[in-house]
Amino acid sequence: IDVKRIRNFSIVAHVDHGKSTLADRLLELTGVIKPGNENAQVLDQLQAKRERGITVKAVTASLNYTYNNEPYLLNLIDTPGHVDFSNEVVRSVTACQGVILLVDANEGVQAQTVAVHSLAKRNNLVIIPTLNKVDLPRADPAKVKAQLKSVFHIEPDTVLKVSAKKGWGVKELLEAIITRIPPPNIQSNDYFRAHIIDTWHDKYRGVLCLAYIHSGTLKLGQPVKWKSDMKQHTVKFLALLRPNEENITEAVAGQVVMVGLGPKGGGSVGDSLLSPEATNCKDTASVPAVRHMVYAGIFPADQSQHTQLSDSIKKLALNDSAVSVSVDSSPALGQGWRVGFLGLLHLDVFTQRLLQEYKAEAILTAPSVPYKVKIKGAKVIKHYKTDEVIVTNPLQLPDVNNIVEYYEPFVIGTIITPVEYLGAVNTLCIDRRGSPLPSSAVDEQMTMLQYILPLSEVVMDFHDTLKSITSGFASFDYQDYGFHASPLVRMDILLNGVLVDELTSIVHTSRLEYNARKLTARLKEMIPRQMVQVAIQAVVGGKVFARETLKAYRKDVTAKLYGGDVTRRKKLLKQQADGKKKMRSVANIKIPRNTFIDVLKR
Ligand code: GDP
Ligand code: MG
């Protein structure tokens, strides 16, 4: 196919504005699927990502379409539609020249619309503004066109109107894709170069990659090498995704294809595939590395299930290139893993799948964000000398005496809210340590606010709180704003003077007293009384910020049994022994294991 007749595009939208439904209609019009209900949300089904109605992974469909008697190849690169996965949206658009900016004609411009629009702008993509759901009686296309004009300076006469549900206007949209979006800009006489935008795992074929070819041609059986390690492999599998695999023997620059190098061939998002002759390895594209926003520990409830849980985690991680897994251990919970996620929703989706896969009890520790510290002198990390250390687990914080500066991750949050909730929303943002950026009107009823917010204040329950204080009418999205210096301290918990490792946390100084008091009070509630009195202290740099005292008490489980029922008595003693196994002992104080997880929950 002539590259002039290739179009690479994505559909970007706020969640529920109709991306998946529109993708179905495009697939129908290009003959990939037959019209009918059993085909609902084909791309989503393909990845079995329907558990929570969210498309998690980027999926591609190469569509054939004839326009003015000429055959075109339209590559629809699907993107996930939730704030947690904005990182993946970013990766998918690196292979695109244009986007369909889909906006619900009822709801109008929402926070995520703003985020995906600015992403498209940053990547110099052609934007096809499209109003969806115009079949609904309450749809108000004129009003939403005015919003698009005031927020994005989009001219009303360039805006298309469709009903993805009814199929209205979809043919016109396909033609706009051909006439408005340019073909890929490629150098076909250069060596073969491609970058990887997605990977997944196949039991028999190993890692399969979704690759965007920047230059040259790619043939089945040809030798290629990875940019990351320069190791050479052979192209074993090559296919178009329509969206089902259609094997091909050759692909040209500008195309988006599935490539596999066999079970030992490897492949990871962001890497590039090059022809063996390619010596100049100039960057093929800047595919942003995955940024993990939330970390949590995962442990087997019983160490005998360690191998089984390990297998389940590995299996899931192979198909989710966005999680990071490293080994972790804790005195209370034993051997486990520290897992990094894109956000809380991602964590939820992953752990739900893990429980389905693993079919046994797993312990998930309270999630935390990554911190960064600058230390005295340089430290050698993976062959590089650096004086900065990323801390994904508060327990691994370097000695505080060596720390020069603390940094925490920040985001730029965008909120679109009806004006009547402005006061409440501003209060929430300031309460979460936010600093306001200029706000602007979307129209008479809606305002757009932007705040710089600490990620730690956002990941836990910001979105839910925002929804509840605005009766569900405000929308929220955030973008990474990097690490910034922040007055943080390490807070330790001592029981009768002995440090409890797993309760160490990193706290903002303005939250210190509140957190110290809350944590000690909750521990007092959660730790059962012991044979000795227990002092619970929250300590920062040797200074006690809160203290609770748990009175002594002797618990004799058999005391209330008199006389002879021996079996009953034995059973009770056994229960008590089993209970003890699930206890962690600090300074002879027995603490139920779940205390460590529950106490840090909000
Ligand atoms: P996504 O989150 O952007 O992928 O949105 P979906 O495609 O899953 O659509 C969200 C909801 O809106 C679903 O219940 C769809 O049936 C509905 N929907 C999508 N497009 C239309 C449309 O054109 N008209 C109407 N009435 N409903 C639509
Ligand atoms: Mg969807």
XYZ file of C-alpha atoms and ligand atoms in Angstrom:
631
model
C 0.000 0.000 0.000
C 1.110 3.527 -0.786
C 1.945 5.369 2.406
C -0.086 8.331 1.116
C -3.164 6.212 1.729
C -2.365 5.272 5.331
C -4.016 7.152 8.195
C -3.070 6.530 11.840
C -5.483 7.935 14.384
C -6.926 7.525 17.880
C -10.230 8.333 19.468
C -9.740 10.385 22.621
C -12.519 11.340 25.013
C -13.632 11.723 28.576
C -14.769 8.406 30.063
C -18.238 7.301 28.862
C -18.398 9.801 26.014
C -18.676 6.881 23.565
C -15.216 5.873 22.382
C -15.846 2.124 22.414
C -19.253 2.499 20.792
C -17.794 4.655 18.027
C -14.983 2.143 17.469
C -17.639 -0.558 16.947
C -19.376 1.568 14.291
C -16.076 2.219 12.479
C -15.375 -1.512 12.499
C -18.826 -2.207 11.072
C -18.614 0.392 8.320
C -15.284 -0.997 7.172
C -16.649 -4.537 7.079
C -14.624 -5.928 9.971
C -17.692 -6.954 11.950
C -21.336 -7.427 11.080
C -23.815 -4.970 12.532
C -25.596 -6.352 15.579
C -25.646 -6.279 19.316
C -23.519 -9.325 19.925
C -20.579 -7.303 18.663
C -20.893 -4.641 21.315
C -17.542 -3.070 22.245
C -15.416 -5.385 20.140
C -12.087 -3.831 20.985
C -12.833 -4.009 24.670
C -13.897 -7.632 24.439
C -10.734 -8.476 22.604
C -8.702 -7.670 25.643
C -11.312 -9.052 28.007
C -11.171 -5.710 29.714
C -14.802 -5.393 30.443
C -14.776 -6.226 34.130
C -15.121 -2.613 35.047
C -16.191 -1.126 31.753
C -12.771 0.346 31.139
C -10.451 -0.283 28.229
C -7.135 -0.826 29.910
C -4.815 -1.615 27.068
C -4.232 0.050 23.737
C -5.661 -2.054 20.919
C -5.372 -1.537 17.193
C -7.650 -2.185 14.282
C -6.370 -1.802 10.723
C -9.400 -0.932 8.599
C -9.760 -1.020 4.813
C -11.882 1.741 3.331
C -12.432 2.848 -0.242
C -12.750 6.565 -0.868
C -12.947 8.124 -4.354
C -12.238 4.625 -5.726
C -8.919 4.480 -3.908
C -8.155 1.910 -1.176
C -7.129 3.369 2.187
C -5.667 1.698 5.267
C -6.994 3.359 8.413
C -5.241 2.332 11.623
C -7.425 2.951 14.639
C -5.203 2.875 17.695
C -7.514 2.477 20.639
C -6.659 4.135 23.914
C -7.835 3.473 27.431
C -10.323 5.950 28.792
C -9.557 6.593 32.414
C -7.435 9.107 34.287
C -5.214 6.384 35.732
C -4.241 5.252 32.302
C -3.400 8.612 30.762
C 0.152 7.344 30.466
C -1.024 4.701 28.011
C -2.999 7.270 26.068
C 0.249 9.172 25.660
C 2.008 6.105 24.315
C -0.672 5.337 21.758
C -0.672 8.827 20.265
C 3.034 8.628 19.447
C 2.025 6.493 16.434
C -0.777 8.853 15.314
C -1.032 11.869 13.076
C -4.532 12.789 14.185
C -7.222 12.219 16.798
C -10.988 12.230 16.939
C -11.787 14.390 19.964
C -15.115 12.935 21.000
C -17.359 15.004 23.280
C -20.736 13.972 24.634
C -23.247 16.533 23.335
C -25.170 16.326 26.650
C -22.361 16.511 29.133
C -20.137 18.864 27.209
C -16.450 19.465 27.842
C -15.129 17.555 30.864
C -11.783 17.480 32.672
C -10.445 14.611 30.631
C -11.471 16.318 27.401
C -9.131 19.139 28.390
C -6.312 16.701 29.194
C -6.529 14.735 25.941
C -6.892 17.917 23.896
C -3.679 19.349 25.331
C -1.948 16.014 24.721
C -2.970 16.113 21.039
C -1.769 19.704 20.786
C 1.595 18.873 22.348
C 2.079 16.099 19.808
C 1.089 18.350 16.874
C -1.789 16.083 15.941
C -4.701 17.086 13.733
C -7.831 17.236 15.862
C -11.232 16.278 14.470
C -13.695 17.711 17.009
C -16.761 15.463 17.104
C -19.932 15.676 19.155
C -21.439 12.315 20.088
C -24.862 11.196 21.339
C -26.705 13.788 19.248
C -29.649 11.331 19.170
C -30.426 12.056 22.822
C -33.284 14.518 23.370
C -31.230 16.558 25.857
C -28.261 16.878 23.514
C -27.331 20.521 22.983
C -24.781 20.628 20.132
C -24.865 24.431 19.850
C -23.987 24.866 23.517
C -21.147 22.320 23.401
C -19.788 23.895 20.195
C -19.649 27.208 22.088
C -17.738 25.466 24.912
C -15.248 24.044 22.397
C -14.783 27.523 21.012
C -14.235 29.164 24.398
C -12.009 26.453 25.925
C -10.006 25.310 22.867
C -10.644 27.999 20.217
C -12.195 25.362 17.956
C -14.273 26.893 15.138
C -17.891 25.663 15.324
C -18.081 24.927 11.571
C -15.261 22.343 11.869
C -17.169 20.293 14.457
C -18.785 17.031 13.287
C -21.906 15.552 14.822
C -22.437 11.814 15.253
C -24.471 9.288 17.114
C -22.173 6.365 17.702
C -25.137 4.374 18.975
C -27.328 4.915 15.904
C -24.478 5.153 13.415
C -25.440 8.676 12.333
C -22.677 10.732 10.745
C -20.067 7.982 11.002
C -19.469 7.785 7.234
C -18.782 11.541 7.159
C -16.392 11.042 10.066
C -14.462 8.332 8.158
C -14.116 10.711 5.238
C -12.913 13.498 7.529
C -10.234 11.109 8.803
C -9.031 10.689 5.213
C -9.281 14.321 4.164
C -8.170 16.110 7.348
C -5.480 13.839 8.834
C -2.194 13.730 6.899
C -0.477 10.447 5.979
C 2.481 9.417 8.174
C 5.575 11.483 7.578
C 8.256 8.875 6.871
C 11.642 8.437 5.244
C 11.194 5.249 3.217
C 14.756 5.086 1.916
C 16.251 4.942 5.407
C 17.044 1.790 7.415
C 14.230 -0.020 9.167
C 13.304 1.573 12.490
C 10.190 1.023 14.596
C 9.139 1.850 18.131
C 7.119 -0.314 20.469
C 3.876 1.151 21.745
C 2.452 -1.904 23.458
C 3.370 -5.465 24.375
C 1.454 -8.495 25.533
C 2.295 -12.102 26.140
C 1.360 -15.219 24.225
C 1.808 -18.649 25.773
C 3.406 -20.177 22.681
C 4.885 -17.257 20.809
C 6.394 -15.241 23.649
C 6.165 -11.453 23.758
C 4.129 -9.868 20.971
C 4.665 -6.194 20.243
C 2.620 -3.475 18.663
C 5.109 -1.476 16.616
C 4.925 1.722 14.612
C 7.334 1.639 11.656
C 9.126 4.964 11.231
C 11.271 4.112 8.232
C 12.261 1.261 5.929
C 10.431 -2.020 5.529
C 10.000 -4.989 7.818
C 9.904 -8.545 6.397
C 9.034 -11.838 7.993
C 12.265 -13.786 8.656
C 14.445 -10.675 8.560
C 17.101 -10.050 11.230
C 16.493 -7.123 13.587
C 18.060 -5.832 16.787
C 16.800 -4.072 19.902
C 18.055 -0.577 20.495
C 18.305 -1.248 24.252
C 20.818 -4.116 24.161
C 21.729 -4.378 20.438
C 20.918 -8.114 20.571
C 19.964 -9.561 17.218
C 16.824 -11.644 16.609
C 14.682 -12.828 13.693
C 11.172 -11.640 12.888
C 9.097 -14.754 13.557
C 5.592 -13.295 13.521
C 4.248 -10.359 11.549
C 0.580 -9.444 11.323
C -1.922 -6.679 10.856
C -4.536 -6.470 13.585
C -7.936 -6.153 11.964
C -8.420 -6.409 14.968
C -7.928 -10.168 14.618
C -4.453 -11.104 13.437
C -3.953 -11.256 9.687
C -0.505 -12.625 8.878
C 1.536 -10.621 6.404
C 5.047 -11.079 5.045
C 6.021 -7.452 4.688
C 5.134 -4.085 6.193
C 6.232 -0.592 5.239
C 7.006 2.633 7.049
C 3.932 4.370 8.410
C 2.199 1.117 9.318
C 1.246 -0.145 12.754
C 1.865 -3.892 12.973
C 2.161 -6.776 15.393
C 5.718 -8.160 15.562
C 6.974 -11.195 17.464
C 10.574 -12.364 17.778
C 9.807 -15.743 19.339
C 9.809 -16.922 22.973
C 13.322 -15.593 23.629
C 12.958 -12.446 21.545
C 11.711 -10.096 24.250
C 10.276 -6.659 23.700
C 9.250 -3.798 25.951
C 7.286 -0.606 25.610
C 9.422 2.357 24.637
C 12.229 0.270 23.087
C 13.007 0.466 19.369
C 13.505 -2.258 16.819
C 16.211 -1.539 14.244
C 17.647 -3.190 11.169
C 21.060 -4.770 11.968
C 22.840 -2.238 9.714
C 21.404 0.736 11.561
C 24.368 2.329 13.273
C 22.954 5.708 14.044
C 20.442 4.976 16.712
C 18.879 8.395 16.889
C 15.696 8.381 18.825
C 12.802 6.920 16.898
C 10.233 8.612 19.079
C 9.915 9.647 22.626
C 7.602 7.061 24.034
C 7.252 8.171 27.631
C 8.391 5.624 30.168
C 5.708 4.283 32.447
C 5.466 6.382 35.620
C 4.306 4.475 38.630
C 2.159 6.667 40.849
C 1.168 4.176 43.537
C 3.031 1.326 45.216
C 1.681 -1.421 47.412
C 3.071 -4.591 48.944
C 1.482 -7.927 48.021
C 2.061 -10.905 50.321
C 0.646 -14.424 50.519
C -1.608 -14.897 53.533
C 0.381 -18.038 54.205
C 4.043 -18.399 53.198
C 3.345 -21.936 51.919
C 1.460 -20.273 49.043
C 4.433 -18.129 48.070
C 5.282 -19.993 44.831
C 1.685 -20.085 43.741
C 1.246 -16.340 44.271
C 4.554 -15.673 42.546
C 3.362 -17.558 39.445
C 0.086 -15.651 39.376
C 1.789 -12.257 39.689
C 4.313 -13.083 36.960
C 1.595 -14.253 34.626
C -0.463 -11.088 35.072
C 2.558 -8.795 34.849
C 3.463 -10.281 31.455
C 0.260 -8.907 30.005
C 0.309 -5.626 31.806
C 3.449 -3.798 30.788
C 2.425 -0.929 33.062
C 3.017 -2.700 36.396
C 6.431 -3.025 37.980
C 7.195 -5.902 40.303
C 10.118 -6.227 42.709
C 10.812 -8.515 45.641
C 9.887 -7.233 49.088
C 9.965 -8.661 52.574
C 8.584 -7.605 55.886
C 9.077 -8.977 59.398
C 5.320 -9.214 59.841
C 4.210 -10.425 56.456
C 7.176 -12.494 55.252
C 8.339 -12.684 51.651
C 6.312 -10.808 49.072
C 6.465 -8.179 46.341
C 6.386 -4.418 45.992
C 4.211 -3.621 42.995
C 4.018 -0.265 41.204
C 0.803 0.922 39.537
C -0.320 3.835 37.382
C -2.942 4.757 39.963
C -5.460 3.358 42.421
C -7.836 2.158 39.725
C -5.019 0.285 38.042
C -4.175 -1.253 41.417
C -7.820 -2.274 41.817
C -8.050 -3.840 38.368
C -4.771 -5.705 38.876
C -5.606 -7.079 42.313
C -9.070 -8.154 41.241
C -7.548 -10.133 38.404
C -4.926 -11.477 40.770
C -7.571 -12.806 43.132
C -9.429 -14.459 40.243
C -6.210 -15.986 38.960
C -4.711 -16.977 42.295
C -7.841 -18.156 44.080
C -6.306 -17.744 47.532
C -6.025 -15.027 50.094
C -3.431 -12.363 49.368
C -2.539 -9.456 51.638
C -2.335 -6.001 50.131
C -0.589 -3.298 52.163
C -1.755 0.321 52.264
C -0.784 2.044 49.004
C 1.800 4.839 49.017
C 3.330 7.184 46.448
C 7.029 7.192 45.537
C 9.269 9.821 47.181
C 12.674 11.077 46.220
C 15.527 12.161 48.478
C 18.841 13.828 47.876
C 21.615 12.320 49.972
C 25.046 13.464 51.086
C 27.764 12.185 48.797
C 27.045 10.064 45.744
C 25.574 6.606 45.771
C 26.159 4.030 43.046
C 22.890 2.728 41.659
C 22.945 0.362 38.690
C 26.408 1.589 37.632
C 25.419 5.249 37.788
C 26.618 7.566 40.482
C 23.786 9.622 41.801
C 22.922 11.572 44.884
C 19.199 11.033 44.369
C 17.278 7.992 45.507
C 13.680 7.081 44.705
C 11.963 5.564 47.725
C 8.978 3.367 46.931
C 8.747 1.928 50.418
C 9.145 4.210 53.482
C 11.069 1.417 55.200
C 13.837 1.807 52.628
C 14.362 5.492 53.299
C 18.121 6.150 53.674
C 19.410 7.202 57.086
C 17.725 10.541 57.784
C 21.048 12.042 58.879
C 22.292 11.606 55.316
C 19.268 13.186 53.682
C 19.788 16.707 52.366
C 16.398 17.236 50.758
C 13.055 15.459 50.371
C 10.912 15.579 47.232
C 7.388 14.412 46.627
C 5.527 13.908 43.329
C 3.081 16.596 42.225
C 0.373 16.678 39.545
C -1.560 19.367 37.744
C -5.191 18.598 38.415
C -7.919 19.873 36.098
C -11.444 20.133 37.490
C -14.535 21.150 35.577
C -17.397 21.968 37.926
C -20.750 23.719 37.916
C -20.217 27.228 39.336
C -22.426 26.595 42.374
C -19.836 24.147 43.757
C -16.830 26.423 43.237
C -16.487 27.232 46.941
C -16.593 23.618 48.043
C -14.145 22.503 45.346
C -11.642 25.259 46.170
C -11.857 24.342 49.856
C -11.175 20.693 49.044
C -8.153 21.555 46.886
C -6.650 23.879 49.497
C -7.286 21.315 52.211
C -5.280 18.878 50.074
C -2.328 21.301 49.978
C -3.164 22.530 46.475
C -1.905 25.768 44.903
C -4.309 27.323 42.413
C -3.482 28.148 38.793
C -5.651 30.617 36.828
C -9.199 29.352 36.305
C -11.420 29.992 33.304
C -15.059 29.809 32.329
C -16.283 26.931 30.168
C -19.659 28.640 29.820
C -22.112 30.406 32.157
C -22.716 27.271 34.233
C -19.343 25.540 34.199
C -15.878 26.612 35.348
C -12.501 25.019 34.800
C -10.117 25.053 37.777
C -6.508 23.966 37.782
C -4.425 23.211 40.864
C -0.952 21.946 41.515
C -1.515 19.137 44.015
C 0.699 16.638 45.841
C 0.071 13.209 44.361
C -0.169 11.669 47.827
C -3.227 13.851 48.508
C -4.836 12.873 45.192
C -4.355 9.134 44.848
C -6.299 8.025 47.864
C -9.795 9.427 47.671
C -9.664 12.817 45.983
C -11.806 11.794 43.030
C -14.495 10.193 45.203
C -14.592 13.174 47.562
C -14.858 15.598 44.646
C -17.716 13.596 43.177
C -19.567 13.502 46.466
C -19.253 17.221 47.284
C -20.487 18.156 43.785
C -23.309 15.588 43.565
C -21.328 13.872 40.821
C -21.258 16.912 38.530
C -17.551 17.774 38.650
C -14.993 15.902 36.591
C -11.304 15.498 37.333
C -8.122 14.537 35.539
C -4.456 14.964 36.346
C -1.131 15.188 34.621
C 2.274 14.421 36.013
C 4.102 17.515 37.281
C 7.254 15.775 38.518
C 9.038 15.738 41.873
C 9.373 18.935 43.892
C 11.078 19.726 47.181
C 8.748 19.382 50.138
C 9.087 19.472 53.934
C 8.710 15.780 54.642
C 9.753 13.802 57.674
C 10.062 10.193 58.616
C 7.647 9.212 61.355
C 8.289 6.044 63.352
C 6.045 4.092 65.653
C 7.510 2.645 68.848
C 5.917 0.043 71.090
C 7.463 0.145 74.568
C 10.401 1.901 72.979
C 10.938 -0.643 70.177
C 10.627 0.421 66.523
C 7.936 -1.291 64.426
C 9.478 -1.249 60.928
C 6.341 -1.626 58.903
C 4.577 1.340 60.479
C 7.207 3.843 59.428
C 5.734 6.468 57.127
C 6.761 9.592 55.259
C 4.642 12.554 56.305
C 4.319 16.223 55.337
C 5.184 18.413 58.337
C 1.787 20.142 58.213
C 0.126 16.742 58.654
C 2.491 15.488 61.292
C 0.553 16.088 64.502
C -2.729 14.982 63.028
C -1.245 11.776 61.593
C 0.707 11.013 64.753
C -2.392 11.345 66.920
C -4.597 9.388 64.549
C -2.146 6.543 64.093
C -1.459 6.040 67.795
C -5.176 6.215 68.638
C -6.033 3.631 65.991
C -3.251 1.333 67.132
C -4.584 1.513 70.658
C -7.928 0.341 69.327
C -6.502 -2.396 67.152
C -3.831 -4.016 69.308
C -5.356 -6.485 71.781
C -4.501 -5.965 75.429
C -1.310 -7.689 76.532
C 0.059 -9.077 79.763
C 2.112 -5.928 80.141
C 1.245 -2.295 79.704
C 2.096 -0.999 76.215
C 3.245 2.518 75.362
C 2.419 3.465 71.775
C 4.485 6.416 70.547
C 4.776 8.326 67.289
C 8.300 9.677 67.010
C 10.059 12.028 64.626
C 13.800 12.545 64.974
C 13.749 11.424 68.602
C 10.842 13.662 69.561
C 7.541 12.120 70.634
C 4.554 13.645 68.829
C 1.791 11.460 70.242
C 1.458 8.809 72.877
C -1.223 6.330 73.917
C -1.133 3.745 76.662
C -2.698 0.311 76.401
C -3.450 -1.167 79.828
C -2.314 -4.667 80.744
C -4.781 -7.512 80.677
C -4.515 -11.231 80.909
C -6.503 -13.165 78.378
C -7.144 -16.775 79.311
C -9.342 -18.357 76.683
C -10.126 -21.377 78.823
C -10.956 -19.491 81.989
C -14.653 -19.498 81.285
C -14.649 -23.274 80.831
C -14.964 -25.277 83.963
C -14.945 -29.014 84.274
C -14.096 -31.550 81.763
C -14.932 -31.094 78.101
C -11.386 -31.933 77.016
C -11.954 -31.819 73.255
C -13.580 -28.430 73.476
C -10.739 -27.168 75.589
C -8.116 -28.567 73.207
C -9.896 -26.982 70.303
C -9.855 -23.598 71.955
C -6.169 -23.872 72.741
C -5.473 -24.855 69.141
C -7.448 -21.884 67.892
C -5.410 -19.679 70.120
C -2.187 -21.210 68.794
C -3.321 -20.699 65.189
C -4.167 -17.134 66.047
C -0.670 -16.624 67.401
C 0.861 -17.713 64.115
C -0.863 -14.782 62.464
C 0.611 -12.467 65.055
C 3.735 -10.430 64.768
C 5.698 -10.011 67.937
C 7.448 -6.715 68.751
C 9.124 -6.335 72.129
C 7.018 -9.295 73.343
C 3.877 -7.518 72.243
C 1.638 -9.577 70.002
C 0.094 -7.672 67.132
C -2.396 -9.219 64.702
C -0.922 -9.040 61.218
C -3.815 -7.223 59.605
C -3.142 -4.297 61.980
C -0.280 -3.255 59.733
C -2.566 -2.985 56.736
C -5.725 -1.625 58.316
C -4.132 1.030 60.480
C -2.789 3.024 57.521
C -6.072 3.047 55.621
C -7.855 6.382 55.592
P -16.318 5.047 26.431
O -16.113 5.005 27.911
O -15.898 6.365 25.874
O -15.716 3.890 25.702
O -17.906 5.013 26.213
P -18.829 3.834 25.696
O -18.687 3.617 24.237
O -18.648 2.655 26.582
O -20.250 4.519 25.921
C -20.717 4.892 27.195
C -22.227 4.811 27.211
O -22.783 5.747 26.307
C -22.769 3.450 26.792
O -23.883 3.156 27.594
C -23.186 3.668 25.347
O -24.234 2.815 24.950
C -23.649 5.106 25.376
N -23.491 5.754 24.071
C -22.389 5.816 23.302
N -22.621 6.500 22.177
C -23.925 6.883 22.208
C -24.773 7.635 21.328
O -24.379 8.078 20.245
N -26.036 7.833 21.754
C -26.525 7.363 22.922
N -27.776 7.607 23.229
N -25.774 6.667 23.768
C -24.476 6.420 23.430
Mg -14.584 2.261 26.422
